[in-house]
């Protein structure tokens, strides 16, 4: 989506001062919640501080949960329609603030402004799509009884969001919880807290006080949310390792969980695949966006007969990348968002090279201060090397040739993840038959990472628990209750 181009002409000359002027605050019970300490946001494009923000401590968790708990009975008692209407107003409000939010997202994430704009525009659509969902009572026919399964709100939900899609991944959690009748405490990633703070502030004019609270804070604050006795539900997006810690922390009170975790998605490219479409997708989701997408293609298995053509098509796109500031309309290449992730991706790259990887493109460290990793394609390594066995979450993609379909299916099913998988072929029936044999939450044919809030997103194996989007994400924020009346 490139409709945000006009915004490049409106970038504030002094971005830190512009952000300071927004006077971002946490929102608890519809009001500013002062903080004793401040955190800082490092801009990935130049590794310099771009903003500081009010940083929560665990006391804020108690305050925010108390506010959400106090607001819960009133919110749960409002009609589904009333909650839908408020979410539609929230979508309209996000749209009114689209430009400001896009500038904030670019500043805090370092991604090109047009992509940040696209993220917020999609987020508006996500809220509208989720707001339109319904969870009607289900009548069950039984002789001599009137039986129905109804859904009711759960209580206070805690949402812990990641840095790779600070608005889009947060709004899905907001809309799911609030439509279901839960009240919410949202805690964004400490790497990208600014857009969430802003959404909390604009949300004050939409939702009753206490319904939608936003606090910041580090992993300790996140952990305090997951053990709080008054939190009924935790919705978390992040790594599998943290997801396991959250599941353990939530166990003593059996909190409901939606865990959207890591992935190591395979793509299998058959001999008759459309090379250009595949190369466009690989470049767009796995390389250009610095690979910071849960469902990027992270292992690319290509039939030996078209291996050279696929590699060449990806290399050609990667070599057109223009690294530079996210506020420069000419730059197309996104830096990695944060230093730990930057170091991790280079370590995986170095390890692959030490194992004999052949670098088809990229791999060269950029002299600029920012956290740039060029789009990198490596060949000549197999399973047993971490770049293939683990999630890289960065723009370094391994490409592997295959000749035997059964053997490649076995490789695709290796490892503990099960987020997504794709098969690429002109024979769609064959593609479906093959992708069904991969143990993943989503199986795509001739596309990958294609999400919309209108379709469910299930999580298989250690890529998560539960299902997001469509009516399913909302249902996960509700408690099913069976009513069984004897006639
Ligand atoms: P992360 O697990 O490192 O951190 C996530 C958040 O959890 C952070 O904000 C952190 O402060 C917090 N946290 C850490 N320890 C905690 C604890 N014990 N209790 C509660 N909170 C705690 O993940 P990340 O680096 O922010 O995100 C990248 C990961 O997210 C990747 O693995 C990616 O695949 C995954 N992801 C998944 C999806 C999906 O929908 N499946 C979407 C986006 C990202």
Coordinates of C-alpha atoms and ligand atoms in Angstrom, one line a residue:
X1 CA 0.0 0.0 0.0
X2 CA 1.6 3.2 -1.1
X3 CA -1.2 5.7 -0.5
X4 CA 0.7 7.4 2.3
X5 CA 3.2 9.0 -0.1
X6 CA 1.9 12.5 0.6
X7 CA 3.0 12.2 4.2
X8 CA 6.7 12.4 3.3
X9 CA 6.1 16.1 2.7
X10 CA 4.7 16.6 6.1
X11 CA 7.4 15.0 8.2
X12 CA 8.3 17.3 11.1
X13 CA 11.8 18.7 10.8
X14 CA 12.5 18.0 14.5
X15 CA 11.0 14.6 15.1
X16 CA 12.0 14.3 18.8
X17 CA 10.5 17.7 19.6
X18 CA 7.3 16.8 17.6
X19 CA 6.9 13.6 19.6
X20 CA 7.5 15.5 22.9
X21 CA 4.8 17.9 21.8
X22 CA 2.3 15.0 21.8
X23 CA 2.7 14.8 25.6
X24 CA 2.1 11.0 25.5
X25 CA 0.8 9.6 28.7
X26 CA -0.5 6.3 30.0
X27 CA -4.2 5.9 30.2
X28 CA -5.8 4.4 33.4
X29 CA -9.5 4.9 34.1
X30 CA -9.7 7.4 31.3
X31 CA -7.1 9.7 32.7
X32 CA -3.3 10.4 32.6
X33 CA -1.4 8.0 34.9
X34 CA 1.8 9.7 36.0
X35 CA 5.0 7.6 36.1
X36 CA 8.0 7.9 38.3
X37 CA 10.5 6.9 35.6
X38 CA 11.0 7.4 31.9
X39 CA 12.0 5.0 29.2
X40 CA 13.6 5.8 25.9
X41 CA 12.8 4.8 22.3
X42 CA 15.8 4.3 20.0
X43 CA 15.2 5.1 16.3
X44 CA 16.4 2.1 14.3
X45 CA 17.4 4.3 11.4
X46 CA 20.2 6.1 13.2
X47 CA 20.5 4.2 16.6
X48 CA 19.8 7.5 18.4
X49 CA 17.1 8.3 21.0
X50 CA 14.0 9.7 19.3
X51 CA 11.7 9.9 22.3
X52 CA 11.3 9.3 26.0
X53 CA 8.0 8.1 27.5
X54 CA 6.4 7.5 30.9
X55 CA 7.5 4.1 32.0
X56 CA 5.3 2.0 34.1
X57 CA 6.1 -0.1 37.2
X58 CA 4.2 -3.0 38.7
X59 CA 2.1 -0.5 40.7
X60 CA 0.5 0.6 37.4
X61 CA -0.5 -2.9 36.7
X62 CA -2.5 -2.9 39.9
X63 CA -4.0 0.5 39.1
X64 CA -4.9 -0.4 35.6
X65 CA -6.4 -3.8 36.4
X66 CA -8.4 -2.2 39.2
X67 CA -9.8 0.4 36.8
X68 CA -10.6 -2.3 34.2
X69 CA -12.3 -4.4 36.9
X70 CA -14.4 -1.5 38.1
X71 CA -15.5 -0.7 34.6
X72 CA -16.2 -4.4 33.7
X73 CA -19.8 -4.8 35.0
X74 CA -21.0 -1.7 33.2
X75 CA -19.2 -2.6 30.0
X76 CA -20.4 -6.2 30.1
X77 CA -23.9 -5.0 30.5
X78 CA -23.9 -2.8 27.4
X79 CA -25.4 -4.4 24.3
X80 CA -23.4 -6.0 21.6
X81 CA -24.6 -3.4 19.2
X82 CA -23.6 -0.5 21.5
X83 CA -20.1 -2.0 21.8
X84 CA -19.9 -2.5 18.0
X85 CA -20.9 1.2 17.5
X86 CA -18.2 2.3 19.9
X87 CA -15.6 0.2 18.1
X88 CA -16.7 1.7 14.8
X89 CA -16.2 5.1 16.4
X90 CA -12.8 4.0 17.5
X91 CA -12.0 3.0 13.9
X92 CA -13.2 6.4 12.7
X93 CA -11.0 8.0 15.3
X94 CA -7.9 6.0 14.3
X95 CA -8.6 7.1 10.7
X96 CA -8.8 10.8 11.7
X97 CA -5.4 10.3 13.4
X98 CA -3.9 8.2 10.6
X99 CA -1.2 10.6 9.7
X100 CA -0.1 11.2 13.2
X101 CA -0.1 7.5 14.1
X102 CA 1.8 6.7 10.9
X103 CA 4.5 9.2 11.7
X104 CA 4.8 7.8 15.3
X105 CA 5.0 4.2 13.9
X106 CA 7.7 5.1 11.5
X107 CA 9.6 7.0 14.2
X108 CA 9.4 4.1 16.7
X109 CA 9.8 1.2 14.3
X110 CA 12.1 2.7 11.7
X111 CA 10.1 1.2 8.8
X112 CA 9.4 3.3 5.7
X113 CA 6.7 5.9 6.3
X114 CA 4.6 4.5 3.5
X115 CA 4.6 1.1 5.2
X116 CA 3.8 2.7 8.6
X117 CA 0.9 4.5 6.9
X118 CA -0.3 1.2 5.4
X119 CA -0.1 -0.5 8.8
X120 CA -2.4 2.1 10.4
X121 CA -4.8 2.0 7.4
X122 CA -5.0 -1.7 7.7
X123 CA -5.6 -1.3 11.4
X124 CA -8.6 0.8 10.8
X125 CA -10.0 -1.9 8.5
X126 CA -9.2 -4.6 11.1
X127 CA -11.2 -2.8 13.8
X128 CA -14.1 -2.3 11.4
X129 CA -14.0 -6.0 10.4
X130 CA -13.8 -7.3 13.9
X131 CA -16.5 -4.9 15.1
X132 CA -18.9 -6.5 12.5
X133 CA -18.5 -10.0 14.1
X134 CA -21.3 -11.6 16.0
X135 CA -21.5 -14.5 18.4
X136 CA -25.1 -15.5 18.3
X137 CA -26.5 -18.0 20.8
X138 CA -26.5 -21.5 19.4
X139 CA -29.8 -23.4 19.9
X140 CA -29.4 -27.1 20.4
X141 CA -32.4 -29.4 19.8
X142 CA -33.1 -31.8 22.6
X143 CA -36.4 -33.6 23.3
X144 CA -38.0 -32.2 26.5
X145 CA -35.5 -29.4 27.0
X146 CA -34.7 -25.9 25.8
X147 CA -31.0 -25.8 25.3
X148 CA -28.7 -23.1 24.1
X149 CA -25.1 -22.2 24.2
X150 CA -24.5 -18.6 24.9
X151 CA -21.4 -16.5 25.2
X152 CA -20.7 -14.0 27.9
X153 CA -17.7 -11.7 28.7
X154 CA -14.8 -13.1 30.6
X155 CA -13.7 -10.1 32.7
X156 CA -10.4 -8.1 32.6
X157 CA -8.2 -9.0 29.7
X158 CA -4.5 -8.3 29.5
X159 CA -2.9 -7.7 26.1
X160 CA 0.9 -7.9 25.6
X161 CA 1.8 -6.7 22.1
X162 CA 5.1 -7.0 20.1
X163 CA 7.2 -4.4 18.3
X164 CA 6.9 -5.6 14.8
X165 CA 3.4 -4.4 14.2
X166 CA 2.8 -2.0 17.1
X167 CA -0.6 -0.7 15.8
X168 CA -2.1 -3.6 13.8
X169 CA -1.3 -6.3 16.3
X170 CA -2.6 -4.1 19.2
X171 CA -5.9 -3.1 17.6
X172 CA -6.9 -6.7 17.0
X173 CA -6.5 -7.4 20.7
X174 CA -8.4 -4.2 21.6
X175 CA -11.3 -5.0 19.2
X176 CA -11.5 -8.7 20.2
X177 CA -11.7 -7.9 23.9
X178 CA -14.0 -4.9 23.8
X179 CA -16.5 -6.4 21.4
X180 CA -16.7 -9.5 23.6
X181 CA -17.5 -7.3 26.6
X182 CA -14.2 -7.6 28.4
X183 CA -12.3 -4.6 29.6
X184 CA -8.7 -4.3 28.7
X185 CA -5.2 -3.4 29.9
X186 CA -2.8 -3.1 26.9
X187 CA 0.9 -3.1 27.4
X188 CA 2.9 -2.5 24.2
X189 CA 6.5 -3.6 23.6
X190 CA 9.0 -1.3 25.4
X191 CA 10.7 -1.0 22.0
X192 CA 7.6 0.6 20.5
X193 CA 5.4 2.1 23.2
X194 CA 4.5 5.4 21.6
X195 CA 1.7 4.4 19.2
X196 CA -0.1 2.5 21.9
X197 CA 0.1 5.5 24.3
X198 CA -1.4 7.6 21.6
X199 CA -4.2 5.1 20.9
X200 CA -5.0 5.1 24.7
X201 CA -5.3 8.9 24.6
X202 CA -7.6 9.0 21.6
X203 CA -9.6 6.1 23.0
X204 CA -10.6 8.2 26.0
X205 CA -13.0 10.1 23.8
X206 CA -14.6 6.9 22.6
X207 CA -14.9 4.3 25.4
X208 CA -16.1 4.7 29.0
X209 CA -13.4 5.3 31.6
X210 CA -11.6 2.1 32.6
X211 CA -12.7 0.1 29.6
X212 CA -9.5 0.6 27.6
X213 CA -6.3 1.2 29.6
X214 CA -2.8 1.5 28.3
X215 CA 0.3 1.1 30.4
X216 CA 4.0 0.8 29.3
X217 CA 6.7 -1.2 31.2
X218 CA 9.3 -3.9 30.8
X219 CA 9.1 -7.7 30.9
X220 CA 8.5 -7.5 34.7
X221 CA 5.4 -5.4 34.1
X222 CA 4.3 -7.9 31.5
X223 CA 4.9 -10.7 33.9
X224 CA 2.9 -9.0 36.7
X225 CA -0.1 -8.8 34.3
X226 CA 0.1 -12.6 33.7
X227 CA -0.1 -13.5 37.4
X228 CA -2.6 -10.8 38.5
X229 CA -5.5 -12.5 40.2
X230 CA -8.1 -10.2 38.7
X231 CA -6.9 -10.8 35.1
X232 CA -9.1 -13.4 33.4
X233 CA -7.5 -13.5 30.0
X234 CA -4.1 -12.9 28.5
X235 CA -3.6 -12.3 24.9
X236 CA 0.0 -12.3 24.0
X237 CA 1.9 -11.9 20.7
X238 CA 5.6 -12.6 20.8
X239 CA 8.2 -15.3 20.9
X240 CA 7.6 -19.0 21.8
X241 CA 10.0 -18.8 24.7
X242 CA 8.1 -15.9 26.3
X243 CA 4.7 -17.6 25.5
X244 CA 5.8 -20.6 27.5
X245 CA 6.7 -18.5 30.5
X246 CA 3.3 -16.8 30.2
X247 CA 1.5 -20.1 30.0
X248 CA 3.3 -21.2 33.2
X249 CA 2.6 -17.9 35.0
X250 CA -1.1 -18.1 34.0
X251 CA -1.5 -21.7 35.1
X252 CA -2.2 -21.2 38.9
X253 CA -5.3 -19.1 38.1
X254 CA -6.1 -20.9 34.9
X255 CA -6.3 -17.7 32.9
X256 CA -7.7 -18.0 29.4
X257 CA -4.8 -17.6 26.9
X258 CA -4.4 -16.6 23.3
X259 CA -0.8 -17.1 22.4
X260 CA 0.4 -15.9 19.0
X261 CA 4.0 -17.1 18.9
X262 CA 7.0 -17.6 16.7
X263 CA 7.1 -19.4 13.4
X264 CA 9.7 -20.9 11.0
X265 CA 7.4 -21.1 7.9
X266 CA 8.5 -23.3 5.0
X267 CA 7.6 -22.6 1.4
X268 CA 7.8 -25.4 -1.1
X269 CA 8.2 -24.3 -4.7
X270 CA 7.3 -27.0 -7.2
X271 CA 8.8 -27.2 -10.7
X272 CA 5.7 -25.5 -12.4
X273 CA 5.5 -22.5 -10.0
X274 CA 5.2 -18.9 -11.2
X275 CA 8.7 -17.7 -10.4
X276 CA 8.0 -13.9 -10.6
X277 CA 5.0 -14.0 -8.2
X278 CA 6.9 -16.1 -5.8
X279 CA 10.0 -13.8 -5.9
X280 CA 7.7 -10.7 -5.3
X281 CA 6.2 -12.3 -2.2
X282 CA 9.5 -13.5 -0.8
X283 CA 11.1 -10.1 -1.3
X284 CA 8.1 -8.2 0.1
X285 CA 7.4 -10.2 3.2
X286 CA 10.8 -11.9 4.0
X287 CA 13.4 -9.4 3.0
X288 CA 12.2 -5.9 2.3
X289 CA 10.4 -5.6 5.7
X290 CA 13.6 -6.9 7.3
X291 CA 11.9 -10.2 7.8
X292 CA 10.1 -8.9 10.9
X293 CA 6.9 -10.7 10.2
X294 CA 5.7 -13.7 12.2
X295 CA 4.5 -15.4 9.0
X296 CA 7.3 -14.5 6.6
X297 CA 8.7 -17.3 4.5
X298 CA 11.7 -18.4 6.7
X299 CA 12.9 -21.5 4.7
X300 CA 12.6 -21.7 1.0
X301 CA 12.6 -25.1 -0.6
X302 CA 12.8 -24.9 -4.4
X303 CA 12.6 -27.7 -6.9
X304 CA 16.0 -28.2 -8.4
X305 CA 14.8 -27.6 -12.0
X306 CA 13.9 -24.0 -11.3
X307 CA 16.2 -23.4 -8.3
X308 CA 18.6 -21.1 -10.3
X309 CA 15.8 -19.1 -11.8
X310 CA 14.1 -18.5 -8.4
X311 CA 17.4 -17.6 -6.7
X312 CA 18.2 -15.1 -9.6
X313 CA 14.7 -13.5 -9.3
X314 CA 15.1 -12.9 -5.6
X315 CA 18.7 -11.6 -5.9
X316 CA 17.5 -9.2 -8.6
X317 CA 14.8 -7.7 -6.3
X318 CA 17.2 -7.6 -3.3
X319 CA 19.8 -5.7 -5.2
X320 CA 17.3 -3.0 -6.0
X321 CA 16.9 -2.2 -2.3
X322 CA 17.6 1.4 -1.2
X323 CA 18.6 1.6 2.4
X324 CA 18.0 5.0 4.1
X325 CA 15.9 6.9 6.5
X326 CA 12.3 5.9 6.9
X327 CA 11.4 9.5 6.3
X328 CA 13.2 9.6 2.9
X329 CA 10.7 8.8 0.1
X330 CA 13.6 7.3 -1.9
X331 CA 14.5 4.7 0.7
X332 CA 12.8 1.3 0.5
X333 CA 14.8 -0.8 2.9
X334 CA 13.8 -1.1 6.5
X335 CA 16.3 -1.5 9.3
X336 CA 15.9 -4.1 12.0
X337 CA 13.9 -2.5 14.8
X338 CA 16.1 -3.2 17.8
X339 CA 19.7 -4.0 18.7
X340 CA 19.1 -7.4 20.3
X341 CA 17.3 -8.6 17.2
X342 CA 20.0 -7.0 15.0
X343 CA 22.7 -8.9 16.8
X344 CA 20.8 -12.1 16.8
X345 CA 20.2 -12.0 13.0
X346 CA 23.9 -11.3 12.3
X347 CA 24.9 -14.1 14.7
X348 CA 22.7 -16.5 12.7
X349 CA 24.2 -15.3 9.5
X350 CA 27.8 -15.6 10.8
X351 CA 27.0 -19.1 12.0
X352 CA 25.6 -20.1 8.6
X353 CA 28.7 -18.7 6.8
X354 CA 30.8 -20.7 9.3
X355 CA 28.9 -23.8 8.2
X356 CA 29.8 -23.1 4.6
X357 CA 26.8 -21.0 3.4
X358 CA 27.2 -19.4 0.1
X359 CA 26.0 -15.8 0.1
X360 CA 24.0 -15.1 -3.1
X361 CA 23.3 -11.5 -2.2
X362 CA 23.6 -9.2 0.9
X363 CA 25.6 -10.1 3.9
X364 CA 27.5 -6.9 3.8
X365 CA 27.4 -4.7 6.9
X366 CA 26.2 -1.2 6.2
X367 CA 28.4 1.6 7.5
X368 CA 25.5 3.8 8.6
X369 CA 24.8 3.9 12.3
X370 CA 21.4 2.5 12.0
X371 CA 20.4 -1.2 12.4
X372 CA 20.5 -2.0 8.7
X373 CA 20.9 -5.6 7.4
X374 CA 20.7 -5.9 3.7
X375 CA 18.3 -8.3 2.1
X376 CA 20.4 -11.5 2.2
X377 CA 19.9 -14.9 0.4
X378 CA 22.1 -17.8 1.4
X379 CA 22.5 -21.2 -0.1
X380 CA 24.5 -24.3 0.4
X381 CA 23.4 -25.2 4.0
X382 CA 20.9 -27.8 5.2
X383 CA 19.1 -28.8 8.4
X384 CA 21.3 -28.8 11.5
X385 CA 22.3 -25.2 10.9
X386 CA 20.5 -22.7 13.2
X387 CA 19.5 -20.4 10.3
X388 CA 17.3 -23.2 9.0
X389 CA 16.2 -24.8 12.2
X390 CA 15.4 -21.6 14.2
X391 CA 13.3 -18.6 13.5
X392 CA 15.6 -15.8 12.2
X393 CA 12.9 -13.0 12.3
X394 CA 15.3 -11.0 10.1
X395 CA 16.2 -10.4 6.4
X396 CA 18.4 -13.4 6.0
X397 CA 16.7 -16.2 4.0
X398 CA 18.0 -19.7 3.3
X399 CA 17.2 -21.3 0.0
X400 CA 17.4 -25.1 -0.4
X401 CA 17.0 -27.2 -3.5
X402 CA 15.0 -30.4 -3.5
X403 CA 14.1 -33.2 -6.0
X404 CA 11.8 -35.5 -4.0
X405 CA 8.3 -34.3 -2.8
X406 CA 8.1 -36.8 0.1
X407 CA 11.5 -35.8 1.3
X408 CA 10.8 -32.1 1.2
X409 CA 7.5 -32.6 3.1
X410 CA 9.4 -34.3 5.8
X411 CA 11.8 -31.4 6.0
X412 CA 9.0 -28.8 6.0
X413 CA 7.4 -30.6 9.0
X414 CA 10.6 -30.6 11.0
X415 CA 11.0 -28.4 14.1
X416 CA 8.5 -27.3 16.7
X417 CA 6.8 -24.4 14.9
X418 CA 3.5 -24.5 13.1
X419 CA 2.5 -21.1 12.1
X420 CA 2.2 -21.1 8.3
X421 CA 3.4 -23.0 5.2
X422 CA 2.9 -22.6 1.5
X423 CA 3.2 -24.6 -1.7
X424 CA 3.8 -22.9 -5.0
X425 CA 2.5 -24.5 -8.2
X426 CA 0.2 -23.8 -11.2
X427 CA -1.8 -26.9 -10.2
X428 CA -3.8 -25.5 -7.3
X429 CA -5.4 -28.9 -6.4
X430 CA -2.0 -30.4 -6.1
X431 CA -0.8 -27.5 -4.0
X432 CA -3.8 -27.9 -1.6
X433 CA -3.2 -31.6 -1.3
X434 CA 0.5 -31.1 -0.4
X435 CA 0.1 -28.1 1.9
X436 CA -2.6 -30.1 3.9
X437 CA 0.2 -32.5 4.8
X438 CA 2.2 -29.8 6.6
X439 CA 1.4 -29.4 10.3
X440 CA 0.7 -25.6 10.4
X441 CA -2.1 -23.2 11.4
X442 CA -2.4 -21.8 7.9
X443 CA -1.6 -23.5 4.6
X444 CA -1.3 -21.2 1.6
X445 CA -1.1 -22.0 -2.1
X446 CA 0.6 -19.5 -4.3
X447 CA 0.7 -16.9 -1.5
X448 CA 2.1 -16.6 1.9
X449 CA 1.5 -14.5 5.0
X450 CA -1.8 -13.3 3.5
X451 CA -3.8 -12.3 6.6
X452 CA -7.1 -10.4 6.9
X453 CA -9.2 -9.8 10.0
X454 CA -12.0 -11.5 8.1
X455 CA -10.4 -14.9 8.1
X456 CA -9.4 -17.0 11.1
X457 CA -5.7 -17.4 12.0
X458 CA -5.1 -20.7 13.9
X459 CA -1.8 -21.6 15.7
X460 CA -0.4 -25.1 15.4
X461 CA 2.2 -26.8 17.6
X462 CA 4.5 -24.4 19.4
X463 CA 3.5 -21.4 17.3
X464 CA 0.7 -20.7 19.8
X465 CA -2.6 -21.6 21.4
X466 CA -6.0 -20.5 20.1
X467 CA -7.2 -18.7 17.1
X468 CA -7.3 -15.0 16.1
X469 CA -9.5 -12.9 13.8
X470 CA -13.0 -13.3 12.3
X471 CA -15.4 -14.3 15.1
X472 CA -12.9 -16.7 16.6
X473 CA -10.7 -14.0 18.1
X474 CA -13.7 -12.5 19.7
X475 CA -15.0 -15.9 20.9
X476 CA -11.6 -16.4 22.7
X477 CA -12.4 -13.4 24.8
X478 CA -15.7 -14.9 26.0
X479 CA -16.9 -17.7 28.2
X480 CA -19.2 -20.3 26.7
X481 CA -22.2 -21.1 28.9
X482 CA -24.7 -23.8 28.3
X483 CA -28.3 -23.1 29.4
X484 CA -30.3 -26.4 29.7
X485 CA -33.9 -25.9 30.8
X486 CA -36.1 -29.0 31.4
X487 CA -39.6 -28.5 29.9
Ligands
LIG1 P1 9.4 -11.5 22.9 O1 8.8 -12.8 23.4 O2 10.8 -11.3 23.1 O3 8.7 -10.3 23.8 C1 7.3 -10.0 23.7 C2 6.9 -9.1 24.9 O4 6.8 -9.9 26.1 C3 7.9 -8.0 25.2 O5 7.3 -6.8 25.2 C4 8.4 -8.4 26.6 O6 8.6 -7.2 27.4 C5 7.3 -9.2 27.2 N1 7.7 -10.2 28.2 C6 8.9 -10.7 28.3 N2 8.9 -11.7 29.3 C7 7.6 -11.7 29.8 C8 7.0 -12.4 30.8 N3 7.6 -13.3 31.5 N4 5.7 -12.2 31.0 C9 5.0 -11.3 30.2 N5 5.6 -10.5 29.3 C10 6.9 -10.7 29.0 O7 8.9 -11.2 21.4 P2 9.2 -10.0 20.5 O8 10.7 -10.0 20.2 O9 8.6 -8.8 21.0 O10 8.4 -10.4 19.1 C11 9.0 -11.2 18.1 C12 8.3 -12.6 18.2 O11 6.9 -12.4 18.1 C13 8.7 -13.5 17.0 O12 9.0 -14.8 17.5 C14 7.5 -13.5 16.1 O13 7.4 -14.6 15.3 C15 6.4 -13.4 17.1 N6 5.2 -12.8 16.5 C16 4.1 -13.7 16.4 C17 3.0 -13.2 15.8 C18 1.8 -14.2 15.6 O14 0.7 -13.7 15.3 N7 2.0 -15.5 15.7 C19 2.9 -11.9 15.3 C20 4.0 -11.1 15.5 C21 5.1 -11.6 16.1

